Amino acid sequence: GAVVSQHPSRVICKSGTSVKIECRSLDFQATTMFWYRQFPKQSLMLMATSNEGSKATYEQGVEKDKFLINHASLTLSTLTVTSAHPEDSSFYICSASWSQGEDSPLHFGNGTRLTVT
Amino acid sequence: AQSVAQPEDQVNVAEGNPLTVKCTYSVSGNPYLFWYVQYPNRGLQFLLKYITGDNLVKGSYGFEAEFNKSQTSFHLKKPSALVSDSALYFCAVFGGYQKVTFGTGTKLQVIP
């Protein structure tokens, strides 16, 4: 089945530094990938839609200068949390679908636990 | 606008007993419904989907879901719960490629 790899699974960084999270579709091409943020005991919040070869589409309230998204190829999207602060600590998950059809399920990476100290 | 509701934050069930995790939805047009499971510190895993056809959908790990159009529900079920089924379950409705709405999640606790 379709596999999405997310790296790193866990990262701890100091306040003010930047962290890059990678999301790869291993066995299919994904023209669109999605980035979510999940708070403890809460559902997934869509942060942005990453489109290969073009700018990402951010959801309302998400700072695009803080959460930089790059989708340079059909199999790789990256999320960079710039100048991280403790409030950015969260679980970040990416997803992708091999088809744009409505009946195609999203396939998710295993998530990245970011802790900012 | 589409929406999904999971009315229970947590469901407790004894091992070996049947389990049900509830989901109701609201969409305009035909619903495309999905269930996902999330284990601690992991991403979401696809369980099953309803697009069209039989109202009873079978999925991974022995799970199934029943689509009920009149009640706008898509409850997840399993005849006999396992301790390893303990996880967080999300119902989702897809209303187009970039219109995915997740429920708030239900924590399933299977008690040995």
PDB file of C-alpha atoms in Angstrom, chain B residues 55-108:
ATOM      1  CA  ASN B  55     -24.091  -0.035   3.764  1.00  0.00           C
ATOM      2  CA  LEU B  56     -21.887  -2.400   5.754  1.00  0.00           C
ATOM      3  CA  VAL B  57     -18.258  -1.791   4.980  1.00  0.00           C
ATOM      4  CA  LYS B  58     -15.515  -4.133   6.082  1.00  0.00           C
ATOM      5  CA  GLY B  59     -12.032  -2.878   6.792  1.00  0.00           C
ATOM      6  CA  SER B  60      -8.714  -3.684   8.387  1.00  0.00           C
ATOM      7  CA  TYR B  61      -8.151  -5.582  11.644  1.00  0.00           C
ATOM      8  CA  GLY B  62     -11.690  -6.954  11.738  1.00  0.00           C
ATOM      9  CA  PHE B  63     -13.366  -3.580  11.888  1.00  0.00           C
ATOM     10  CA  GLU B  64     -16.495  -2.709   9.997  1.00  0.00           C
ATOM     11  CA  ALA B  65     -18.719   0.319   9.745  1.00  0.00           C
ATOM     12  CA  GLU B  66     -22.374   0.745   8.998  1.00  0.00           C
ATOM     13  CA  PHE B  67     -23.528   3.615   6.835  1.00  0.00           C
ATOM     14  CA  ASN B  68     -27.008   4.839   7.666  1.00  0.00           C
ATOM     15  CA  LYS B  69     -28.213   7.551   5.362  1.00  0.00           C
ATOM     16  CA  SER B  70     -31.424   8.344   7.211  1.00  0.00           C
ATOM     17  CA  GLN B  71     -29.582   8.822  10.469  1.00  0.00           C
ATOM     18  CA  THR B  72     -26.518  10.355   8.780  1.00  0.00           C
ATOM     19  CA  SER B  73     -24.334   8.027  10.781  1.00  0.00           C
ATOM     20  CA  PHE B  74     -21.274   5.936  10.094  1.00  0.00           C
ATOM     21  CA  HIS B  75     -20.561   3.999  13.268  1.00  0.00           C
ATOM     22  CA  LEU B  76     -17.441   1.875  13.586  1.00  0.00           C
ATOM     23  CA  LYS B  77     -17.916  -1.626  14.953  1.00  0.00           C
ATOM     24  CA  LYS B  78     -16.065  -4.768  15.833  1.00  0.00           C
ATOM     25  CA  PRO B  79     -17.667  -7.999  17.049  1.00  0.00           C
ATOM     26  CA  SER B  80     -14.975  -8.833  19.589  1.00  0.00           C
ATOM     27  CA  ALA B  81     -12.621  -6.219  20.982  1.00  0.00           C
ATOM     28  CA  LEU B  82      -8.931  -6.835  21.584  1.00  0.00           C
ATOM     29  CA  VAL B  83      -6.702  -5.034  24.049  1.00  0.00           C
ATOM     30  CA  SER B  84      -4.537  -4.079  21.068  1.00  0.00           C
ATOM     31  CA  ASP B  85      -7.494  -2.166  19.610  1.00  0.00           C
ATOM     32  CA  SER B  86      -7.010   0.475  22.290  1.00  0.00           C
ATOM     33  CA  ALA B  87      -6.214   3.657  20.386  1.00  0.00           C
ATOM     34  CA  LEU B  88      -7.658   6.926  19.153  1.00  0.00           C
ATOM     35  CA  TYR B  89     -10.204   6.654  16.353  1.00  0.00           C
ATOM     36  CA  PHE B  90     -11.093   9.400  13.917  1.00  0.00           C
ATOM     37  CA  CYS B  91     -14.036   9.614  11.591  1.00  0.00           C
ATOM     38  CA  ALA B  92     -13.545  11.795   8.521  1.00  0.00           C
ATOM     39  CA  VAL B  93     -15.619  13.076   5.668  1.00  0.00           C
ATOM     40  CA  PHE B  94     -14.101  13.923   2.328  1.00  0.00           C
ATOM     41  CA  GLY B  95     -15.892  16.543   0.312  1.00  0.00           C
ATOM     42  CA  GLY B  96     -13.429  17.043  -2.449  1.00  0.00           C
ATOM     43  CA  TYR B  97      -9.698  16.669  -2.643  1.00  0.00           C
ATOM     44  CA  GLN B  98      -8.915  19.528  -0.334  1.00  0.00           C
ATOM     45  CA  LYS B  99     -11.967  19.415   1.865  1.00  0.00           C
ATOM     46  CA  VAL B 100     -11.259  16.914   4.595  1.00  0.00           C
ATOM     47  CA  THR B 101     -12.998  17.246   7.904  1.00  0.00           C
ATOM     48  CA  PHE B 102     -12.012  15.079  10.857  1.00  0.00           C
ATOM     49  CA  GLY B 103     -14.044  14.397  13.928  1.00  0.00           C
ATOM     50  CA  THR B 104     -12.618  15.200  17.323  1.00  0.00           C
ATOM     51  CA  GLY B 105     -11.587  11.623  17.910  1.00  0.00           C
ATOM     52  CA  THR B 106     -12.725   8.915  20.306  1.00  0.00           C
ATOM     53  CA  LYS B 107     -10.354   7.157  22.611  1.00  0.00           C
ATOM     54  CA  LEU B 108     -11.103   3.462  22.763  1.00  0.00           C
TER      55      LEU B 108
END
